[in-house]
Amino acid sequence: AQSVAQPEDQVNVAEGNPLTVKCTYSVSGNPYLFWYVQYPNRGLQFLLKYITGDNLVKGSYGFEAEFNKSQTSFHLKKPSALVSDPALYFCAVRDSGAGSYQLTFGKGTKLSVIP
Amino acid sequence: DTGVSQDPRHKITKRGQNVTFRCDPISEHNRLYWYRQTLGQGPEFLTYFQNEAQLEKSRLLSDRFSAERPKGSFSTLEIQRTEQGDSAMYLCASSLARQGGLYYTEAFFGQGTRLTVV
């Protein structure tokens, strides 16, 4: 079975400081990994994905994430937090070997940016 | 707007009533997904269509839930005899089956239908 853990319910960061939102996963095959962002009363917006290739992937709004197979992690990062970044961030995984197209999401991490 | 469209955005219903939600995917997307999200949780997978074929259903999808995608375009999700536990945000998403040689691409989500069962 595939699973995702986001160990932090909330992350607080000062504006202009680097931010990291953590994600670890568990799959039996190779992972397809995704980050989505959800603003209040809105659906999920795609940020970035890792399917194959370079472990460092870049996405929307200046976000990037690093795939680490040995640590089974896919942490979301941004060099400098903006006041427009506060939202719920969701990590999701699909097991490429499971024969299923469903994504399994983490519980989400609420990001707050302190001006 | 060429994104995923869901209707209605909000629905309040009495326990025991039937409700139906509609999803219009991005026009060239042949894969369509339904998810359910409750407060403080991430979305949970309900079901998946490729074109008009429903290929996967979660164990979360009880017999009271049914989804269709006639002609492989829009989709409907019906909940019969609603219960208070059905109160949630119902999210629809769509994706391409293949892009640039990859057989799986990211899903794009609609804004959801918020169901409240009273």
PDB file of C-alpha atoms in Angstrom:
ATOM      1  CA  ALA A   1       0.000   0.000   0.000  1.00  0.00           C
ATOM      2  CA  GLN A   2       1.143   3.539  -0.692  1.00  0.00           C
ATOM      3  CA  SER A   3       1.238   6.210   2.006  1.00  0.00           C
ATOM      4  CA  VAL A   4       2.436   9.737   2.644  1.00  0.00           C
ATOM      5  CA  ALA A   5       3.406  11.459   5.870  1.00  0.00           C
ATOM      6  CA  GLN A   6       3.636  15.173   6.437  1.00  0.00           C
ATOM      7  CA  PRO A   7       5.052  15.335   9.950  1.00  0.00           C
ATOM      8  CA  GLU A   8       4.305  19.007  10.559  1.00  0.00           C
ATOM      9  CA  ASP A   9       0.748  20.295  10.836  1.00  0.00           C
ATOM     10  CA  GLN A  10       2.029  23.863  10.626  1.00  0.00           C
ATOM     11  CA  VAL A  11       5.203  25.625   9.531  1.00  0.00           C
ATOM     12  CA  ASN A  12       5.929  29.222  10.468  1.00  0.00           C
ATOM     13  CA  VAL A  13       8.562  31.187   8.598  1.00  0.00           C
ATOM     14  CA  ALA A  14       9.575  34.825   8.466  1.00  0.00           C
ATOM     15  CA  GLU A  15       9.103  36.673   5.207  1.00  0.00           C
ATOM     16  CA  GLY A  16      12.266  36.473   3.161  1.00  0.00           C
ATOM     17  CA  ASN A  17      13.600  33.393   4.949  1.00  0.00           C
ATOM     18  CA  PRO A  18      13.929  29.998   3.280  1.00  0.00           C
ATOM     19  CA  LEU A  19      11.111  27.544   3.896  1.00  0.00           C
ATOM     20  CA  THR A  20      10.876  23.765   3.928  1.00  0.00           C
ATOM     21  CA  VAL A  21       7.739  21.638   4.102  1.00  0.00           C
ATOM     22  CA  LYS A  22       8.528  18.004   4.795  1.00  0.00           C
ATOM     23  CA  CYS A  23       7.116  14.912   3.144  1.00  0.00           C
ATOM     24  CA  THR A  24       8.023  11.239   3.370  1.00  0.00           C
ATOM     25  CA  TYR A  25       6.411   8.423   1.460  1.00  0.00           C
ATOM     26  CA  SER A  26       6.089   4.667   1.299  1.00  0.00           C
ATOM     27  CA  VAL A  27       5.536   2.640  -1.879  1.00  0.00           C
ATOM     28  CA  SER A  28       6.433  -0.820  -3.073  1.00  0.00           C
ATOM     29  CA  GLY A  29       7.556   0.244  -6.539  1.00  0.00           C
ATOM     30  CA  ASN A  30       8.869   3.529  -7.890  1.00  0.00           C
ATOM     31  CA  PRO A  31       7.107   6.667  -6.672  1.00  0.00           C
ATOM     32  CA  TYR A  32       5.449   9.370  -8.651  1.00  0.00           C
ATOM     33  CA  LEU A  33       5.457  12.367  -6.296  1.00  0.00           C
ATOM     34  CA  PHE A  34       3.484  15.598  -6.356  1.00  0.00           C
ATOM     35  CA  TRP A  35       3.009  18.791  -4.403  1.00  0.00           C
ATOM     36  CA  TYR A  36      -0.258  20.697  -4.464  1.00  0.00           C
ATOM     37  CA  VAL A  37      -1.283  23.935  -2.769  1.00  0.00           C
ATOM     38  CA  GLN A  38      -4.762  24.781  -1.522  1.00  0.00           C
ATOM     39  CA  TYR A  39      -5.906  28.314  -0.778  1.00  0.00           C
ATOM     40  CA  PRO A  40      -9.009  28.882   1.413  1.00  0.00           C
ATOM     41  CA  ASN A  41     -12.235  27.629  -0.195  1.00  0.00           C
ATOM     42  CA  ARG A  42     -10.381  26.679  -3.342  1.00  0.00           C
ATOM     43  CA  GLY A  43      -9.460  23.450  -5.054  1.00  0.00           C
ATOM     44  CA  LEU A  44      -5.932  22.123  -5.231  1.00  0.00           C
ATOM     45  CA  GLN A  45      -3.405  23.742  -7.522  1.00  0.00           C
ATOM     46  CA  PHE A  46      -0.531  21.709  -8.931  1.00  0.00           C
ATOM     47  CA  LEU A  47       2.932  22.949  -7.929  1.00  0.00           C
ATOM     48  CA  LEU A  48       5.425  20.357  -9.137  1.00  0.00           C
ATOM     49  CA  LYS A  49       6.066  16.664  -9.710  1.00  0.00           C
ATOM     50  CA  TYR A  50       8.788  14.056  -9.738  1.00  0.00           C
ATOM     51  CA  ILE A  51       8.336  11.191 -12.167  1.00  0.00           C
ATOM     52  CA  THR A  52      11.853  10.338 -13.227  1.00  0.00           C
ATOM     53  CA  GLY A  53      15.171  12.017 -13.940  1.00  0.00           C
ATOM     54  CA  ASP A  54      16.789  14.865 -12.025  1.00  0.00           C
ATOM     55  CA  ASN A  55      16.161  14.605  -8.287  1.00  0.00           C
ATOM     56  CA  LEU A  56      15.687  18.361  -7.966  1.00  0.00           C
ATOM     57  CA  VAL A  57      12.498  19.520  -9.593  1.00  0.00           C
ATOM     58  CA  LYS A  58      11.360  23.093 -10.009  1.00  0.00           C
ATOM     59  CA  GLY A  59       7.762  24.188 -10.035  1.00  0.00           C
ATOM     60  CA  SER A  60       5.397  27.101  -9.880  1.00  0.00           C
ATOM     61  CA  TYR A  61       5.774  30.242  -7.750  1.00  0.00           C
ATOM     62  CA  GLY A  62       9.495  29.630  -7.128  1.00  0.00           C
ATOM     63  CA  PHE A  63       9.009  26.328  -5.312  1.00  0.00           C
ATOM     64  CA  GLU A  64      11.267  23.319  -5.754  1.00  0.00           C
ATOM     65  CA  ALA A  65      11.483  19.871  -4.247  1.00  0.00           C
ATOM     66  CA  GLU A  66      14.200  17.284  -3.899  1.00  0.00           C
ATOM     67  CA  PHE A  67      13.561  13.587  -4.344  1.00  0.00           C
ATOM     68  CA  ASN A  68      15.673  11.499  -1.979  1.00  0.00           C
ATOM     69  CA  LYS A  69      15.207   7.801  -2.614  1.00  0.00           C
ATOM     70  CA  SER A  70      17.326   6.580   0.300  1.00  0.00           C
ATOM     71  CA  GLN A  71      15.379   8.700   2.778  1.00  0.00           C
ATOM     72  CA  THR A  72      12.067   8.246   0.942  1.00  0.00           C
ATOM     73  CA  SER A  73      11.518  11.969   1.145  1.00  0.00           C
ATOM     74  CA  PHE A  74      10.286  14.700  -1.167  1.00  0.00           C
ATOM     75  CA  HIS A  75      10.593  17.942   0.783  1.00  0.00           C
ATOM     76  CA  LEU A  76       9.200  21.161  -0.670  1.00  0.00           C
ATOM     77  CA  LYS A  77      11.475  24.187  -0.530  1.00  0.00           C
ATOM     78  CA  LYS A  78      11.581  27.843  -1.417  1.00  0.00           C
ATOM     79  CA  PRO A  79      14.609  30.112  -1.039  1.00  0.00           C
ATOM     80  CA  SER A  80      12.637  33.134   0.168  1.00  0.00           C
ATOM     81  CA  ALA A  81       9.133  33.081   1.643  1.00  0.00           C
ATOM     82  CA  LEU A  82       6.603  35.609   0.395  1.00  0.00           C
ATOM     83  CA  VAL A  83       3.493  37.002   2.093  1.00  0.00           C
ATOM     84  CA  SER A  84       1.504  35.391  -0.732  1.00  0.00           C
ATOM     85  CA  ASP A  85       2.713  31.877   0.195  1.00  0.00           C
ATOM     86  CA  PRO A  86       0.444  31.073   3.201  1.00  0.00           C
ATOM     87  CA  ALA A  87      -1.806  28.150   2.294  1.00  0.00           C
ATOM     88  CA  LEU A  88      -2.233  24.425   2.847  1.00  0.00           C
ATOM     89  CA  TYR A  89       0.397  22.334   1.133  1.00  0.00           C
ATOM     90  CA  PHE A  90      -0.251  18.714   0.253  1.00  0.00           C
ATOM     91  CA  CYS A  91       2.224  16.060  -0.748  1.00  0.00           C
ATOM     92  CA  ALA A  92       0.873  13.134  -2.788  1.00  0.00           C
ATOM     93  CA  VAL A  93       2.257   9.861  -4.100  1.00  0.00           C
ATOM     94  CA  ARG A  94       1.316   7.222  -6.595  1.00  0.00           C
ATOM     95  CA  ASP A  95       3.028   3.852  -6.687  1.00  0.00           C
ATOM     96  CA  SER A  96       4.053   3.265 -10.299  1.00  0.00           C
ATOM     97  CA  GLY A  97       4.054  -0.489  -9.730  1.00  0.00           C
ATOM     98  CA  ALA A  98       0.652  -0.785  -8.116  1.00  0.00           C
ATOM     99  CA  GLY A  99      -1.522  -0.821 -11.229  1.00  0.00           C
ATOM    100  CA  SER A 100      -3.572   1.986  -9.744  1.00  0.00           C
ATOM    101  CA  TYR A 101      -3.994   5.588 -10.798  1.00  0.00           C
ATOM    102  CA  GLN A 102      -5.071   6.904  -7.437  1.00  0.00           C
ATOM    103  CA  LEU A 103      -3.061   9.502  -5.600  1.00  0.00           C
ATOM    104  CA  THR A 104      -2.591   9.191  -1.860  1.00  0.00           C
ATOM    105  CA  PHE A 105      -2.338  12.554  -0.129  1.00  0.00           C
ATOM    106  CA  GLY A 106      -0.804  13.570   3.152  1.00  0.00           C
ATOM    107  CA  LYS A 107      -2.853  15.424   5.741  1.00  0.00           C
ATOM    108  CA  GLY A 108      -1.425  18.734   4.654  1.00  0.00           C
ATOM    109  CA  THR A 109       0.855  21.338   6.211  1.00  0.00           C
ATOM    110  CA  LYS A 110      -0.362  24.845   6.918  1.00  0.00           C
ATOM    111  CA  LEU A 111       2.242  27.430   6.014  1.00  0.00           C
ATOM    112  CA  SER A 112       2.254  30.794   7.774  1.00  0.00           C
ATOM    113  CA  VAL A 113       4.555  33.632   6.776  1.00  0.00           C
ATOM    114  CA  ILE A 114       5.374  36.234   9.380  1.00  0.00           C
ATOM    115  CA  PRO A 115       5.841  39.713   7.888  1.00  0.00           C
TER     116      PRO A 115
ATOM    117  CA  ASP B   1     -12.139  29.357 -18.227  1.00  0.00           C
ATOM    118  CA  THR B   2     -10.580  26.154 -19.488  1.00  0.00           C
ATOM    119  CA  GLY B   3     -10.031  24.498 -16.115  1.00  0.00           C
ATOM    120  CA  VAL B   4     -12.017  21.787 -14.375  1.00  0.00           C
ATOM    121  CA  SER B   5     -15.513  23.000 -13.565  1.00  0.00           C
ATOM    122  CA  GLN B   6     -17.746  21.630 -10.807  1.00  0.00           C
ATOM    123  CA  ASP B   7     -21.391  22.333 -10.127  1.00  0.00           C
ATOM    124  CA  PRO B   8     -22.862  23.198  -7.718  1.00  0.00           C
ATOM    125  CA  ARG B   9     -20.205  24.831  -5.544  1.00  0.00           C
ATOM    126  CA  HIS B  10     -22.266  24.336  -2.414  1.00  0.00           C
ATOM    127  CA  LYS B  11     -25.097  21.970  -1.573  1.00  0.00           C
ATOM    128  CA  ILE B  12     -27.073  21.699   1.639  1.00  0.00           C
ATOM    129  CA  THR B  13     -29.384  18.723   1.872  1.00  0.00           C
ATOM    130  CA  LYS B  14     -31.443  16.923   4.458  1.00  0.00           C
ATOM    131  CA  ARG B  15     -30.380  13.517   5.640  1.00  0.00           C
ATOM    132  CA  GLY B  16     -31.906  10.824   3.487  1.00  0.00           C
ATOM    133  CA  GLN B  17     -32.124  12.912   0.323  1.00  0.00           C
ATOM    134  CA  ASN B  18     -30.273  12.130  -2.884  1.00  0.00           C
ATOM    135  CA  VAL B  19     -27.767  14.570  -4.357  1.00  0.00           C
ATOM    136  CA  THR B  20     -25.940  14.715  -7.681  1.00  0.00           C
ATOM    137  CA  PHE B  21     -22.799  16.653  -8.529  1.00  0.00           C
ATOM    138  CA  ARG B  22     -21.431  17.435 -11.961  1.00  0.00           C
ATOM    139  CA  CYS B  23     -17.852  17.741 -13.156  1.00  0.00           C
ATOM    140  CA  ASP B  24     -16.676  19.084 -16.512  1.00  0.00           C
ATOM    141  CA  PRO B  25     -13.021  18.172 -17.053  1.00  0.00           C
ATOM    142  CA  ILE B  26     -10.470  19.991 -19.169  1.00  0.00           C
ATOM    143  CA  SER B  27     -11.624  19.218 -22.688  1.00  0.00           C
ATOM    144  CA  GLU B  28      -8.681  17.165 -23.963  1.00  0.00           C
ATOM    145  CA  HIS B  29      -8.255  15.174 -20.741  1.00  0.00           C
ATOM    146  CA  ASN B  30      -9.412  11.580 -20.967  1.00  0.00           C
ATOM    147  CA  ARG B  31      -8.824  10.674 -17.320  1.00  0.00           C
ATOM    148  CA  LEU B  32     -11.203  11.873 -14.622  1.00  0.00           C
ATOM    149  CA  TYR B  33     -11.024  11.361 -10.857  1.00  0.00           C
ATOM    150  CA  TRP B  34     -13.282  11.995  -7.888  1.00  0.00           C
ATOM    151  CA  TYR B  35     -11.860  12.665  -4.423  1.00  0.00           C
ATOM    152  CA  ARG B  36     -13.430  13.533  -1.089  1.00  0.00           C
ATOM    153  CA  GLN B  37     -11.861  15.894   1.421  1.00  0.00           C
ATOM    154  CA  THR B  38     -12.967  16.396   5.009  1.00  0.00           C
ATOM    155  CA  LEU B  39     -11.802  19.156   7.322  1.00  0.00           C
ATOM    156  CA  GLY B  40      -8.188  18.800   8.355  1.00  0.00           C
ATOM    157  CA  GLN B  41      -7.503  15.928   5.989  1.00  0.00           C
ATOM    158  CA  GLY B  42      -6.015  15.497   2.569  1.00  0.00           C
ATOM    159  CA  PRO B  43      -8.181  14.397  -0.331  1.00  0.00           C
ATOM    160  CA  GLU B  44      -9.139  10.714  -0.413  1.00  0.00           C
ATOM    161  CA  PHE B  45      -9.561   8.883  -3.687  1.00  0.00           C
ATOM    162  CA  LEU B  46     -13.061   7.728  -4.611  1.00  0.00           C
ATOM    163  CA  THR B  47     -13.053   6.644  -8.238  1.00  0.00           C
ATOM    164  CA  TYR B  48     -11.332   7.003 -11.616  1.00  0.00           C
ATOM    165  CA  PHE B  49     -12.483   6.985 -15.243  1.00  0.00           C
ATOM    166  CA  GLN B  50     -10.545   6.601 -18.437  1.00  0.00           C
ATOM    167  CA  ASN B  51     -12.837   7.941 -21.132  1.00  0.00           C
ATOM    168  CA  GLU B  52     -16.253   6.482 -20.281  1.00  0.00           C
ATOM    169  CA  ALA B  53     -14.945   3.421 -18.451  1.00  0.00           C
ATOM    170  CA  GLN B  54     -14.893   3.428 -14.658  1.00  0.00           C
ATOM    171  CA  LEU B  55     -11.649   1.561 -14.020  1.00  0.00           C
ATOM    172  CA  GLU B  56     -11.093   1.946 -10.321  1.00  0.00           C
ATOM    173  CA  LYS B  57     -13.233   2.384  -7.222  1.00  0.00           C
ATOM    174  CA  SER B  58     -12.133   2.929  -3.649  1.00  0.00           C
ATOM    175  CA  ARG B  59     -13.506   0.900  -0.782  1.00  0.00           C
ATOM    176  CA  LEU B  60     -14.657   4.301   0.510  1.00  0.00           C
ATOM    177  CA  LEU B  61     -17.236   4.321  -2.264  1.00  0.00           C
ATOM    178  CA  SER B  62     -20.205   2.631  -0.618  1.00  0.00           C
ATOM    179  CA  ASP B  63     -23.219   1.278  -2.474  1.00  0.00           C
ATOM    180  CA  ARG B  64     -24.934   4.623  -1.941  1.00  0.00           C
ATOM    181  CA  PHE B  65     -22.398   6.315  -4.202  1.00  0.00           C
ATOM    182  CA  SER B  66     -22.463   6.009  -7.968  1.00  0.00           C
ATOM    183  CA  ALA B  67     -20.464   7.798 -10.617  1.00  0.00           C
ATOM    184  CA  GLU B  68     -20.888   7.949 -14.353  1.00  0.00           C
ATOM    185  CA  ARG B  69     -19.078   9.489 -17.282  1.00  0.00           C
ATOM    186  CA  PRO B  70     -21.310   9.039 -20.309  1.00  0.00           C
ATOM    187  CA  LYS B  71     -19.539   9.576 -23.627  1.00  0.00           C
ATOM    188  CA  GLY B  72     -16.290  10.209 -21.832  1.00  0.00           C
ATOM    189  CA  SER B  73     -16.943  13.887 -21.287  1.00  0.00           C
ATOM    190  CA  PHE B  74     -18.551  15.268 -18.126  1.00  0.00           C
ATOM    191  CA  SER B  75     -19.067  13.118 -15.054  1.00  0.00           C
ATOM    192  CA  THR B  76     -21.698  12.924 -12.339  1.00  0.00           C
ATOM    193  CA  LEU B  77     -21.386  11.683  -8.787  1.00  0.00           C
ATOM    194  CA  GLU B  78     -24.627  10.713  -7.065  1.00  0.00           C
ATOM    195  CA  ILE B  79     -25.070  10.035  -3.383  1.00  0.00           C
ATOM    196  CA  GLN B  80     -28.275   8.302  -2.398  1.00  0.00           C
ATOM    197  CA  ARG B  81     -29.860   8.454   1.065  1.00  0.00           C
ATOM    198  CA  THR B  82     -27.309  10.963   2.303  1.00  0.00           C
ATOM    199  CA  GLU B  83     -25.930  10.663   5.817  1.00  0.00           C
ATOM    200  CA  GLN B  84     -24.297  13.295   7.996  1.00  0.00           C
ATOM    201  CA  GLY B  85     -20.992  11.529   7.522  1.00  0.00           C
ATOM    202  CA  ASP B  86     -21.178  12.350   3.819  1.00  0.00           C
ATOM    203  CA  SER B  87     -20.602  16.034   4.592  1.00  0.00           C
ATOM    204  CA  ALA B  88     -17.340  16.912   2.854  1.00  0.00           C
ATOM    205  CA  MET B  89     -15.791  18.690  -0.089  1.00  0.00           C
ATOM    206  CA  TYR B  90     -16.081  16.579  -3.251  1.00  0.00           C
ATOM    207  CA  LEU B  91     -13.253  17.283  -5.657  1.00  0.00           C
ATOM    208  CA  CYS B  92     -13.055  16.365  -9.298  1.00  0.00           C
ATOM    209  CA  ALA B  93      -9.787  16.244 -11.222  1.00  0.00           C
ATOM    210  CA  SER B  94      -8.721  15.420 -14.750  1.00  0.00           C
ATOM    211  CA  SER B  95      -5.507  14.556 -16.522  1.00  0.00           C
ATOM    212  CA  LEU B  96      -4.051  13.429 -19.800  1.00  0.00           C
ATOM    213  CA  ALA B  97      -3.275   9.749 -20.182  1.00  0.00           C
ATOM    214  CA  ARG B  98       0.040  10.458 -21.804  1.00  0.00           C
ATOM    215  CA  GLN B  99       2.259  13.488 -22.318  1.00  0.00           C
ATOM    216  CA  GLY B 100       5.742  13.655 -23.761  1.00  0.00           C
ATOM    217  CA  GLY B 101       6.270   9.924 -23.555  1.00  0.00           C
ATOM    218  CA  LEU B 102       5.136   9.656 -19.946  1.00  0.00           C
ATOM    219  CA  TYR B 103       2.064   7.575 -19.237  1.00  0.00           C
ATOM    220  CA  TYR B 104       1.025   9.474 -16.162  1.00  0.00           C
ATOM    221  CA  THR B 105       0.655  13.194 -15.816  1.00  0.00           C
ATOM    222  CA  GLU B 106      -0.440  15.503 -13.063  1.00  0.00           C
ATOM    223  CA  ALA B 107      -4.105  15.909 -12.272  1.00  0.00           C
ATOM    224  CA  PHE B 108      -5.788  19.307 -12.331  1.00  0.00           C
ATOM    225  CA  PHE B 109      -8.481  19.872  -9.742  1.00  0.00           C
ATOM    226  CA  GLY B 110     -11.726  21.769  -9.791  1.00  0.00           C
ATOM    227  CA  GLN B 111     -12.786  24.031  -6.952  1.00  0.00           C
ATOM    228  CA  GLY B 112     -14.972  21.348  -5.463  1.00  0.00           C
ATOM    229  CA  THR B 113     -18.545  20.928  -4.302  1.00  0.00           C
ATOM    230  CA  ARG B 114     -19.045  21.409  -0.591  1.00  0.00           C
ATOM    231  CA  LEU B 115     -21.803  19.136   0.688  1.00  0.00           C
ATOM    232  CA  THR B 116     -23.488  19.719   4.020  1.00  0.00           C
ATOM    233  CA  VAL B 117     -25.968  17.122   5.231  1.00  0.00           C
ATOM    234  CA  VAL B 118     -28.277  18.395   7.985  1.00  0.00           C
TER     235      VAL B 118
END
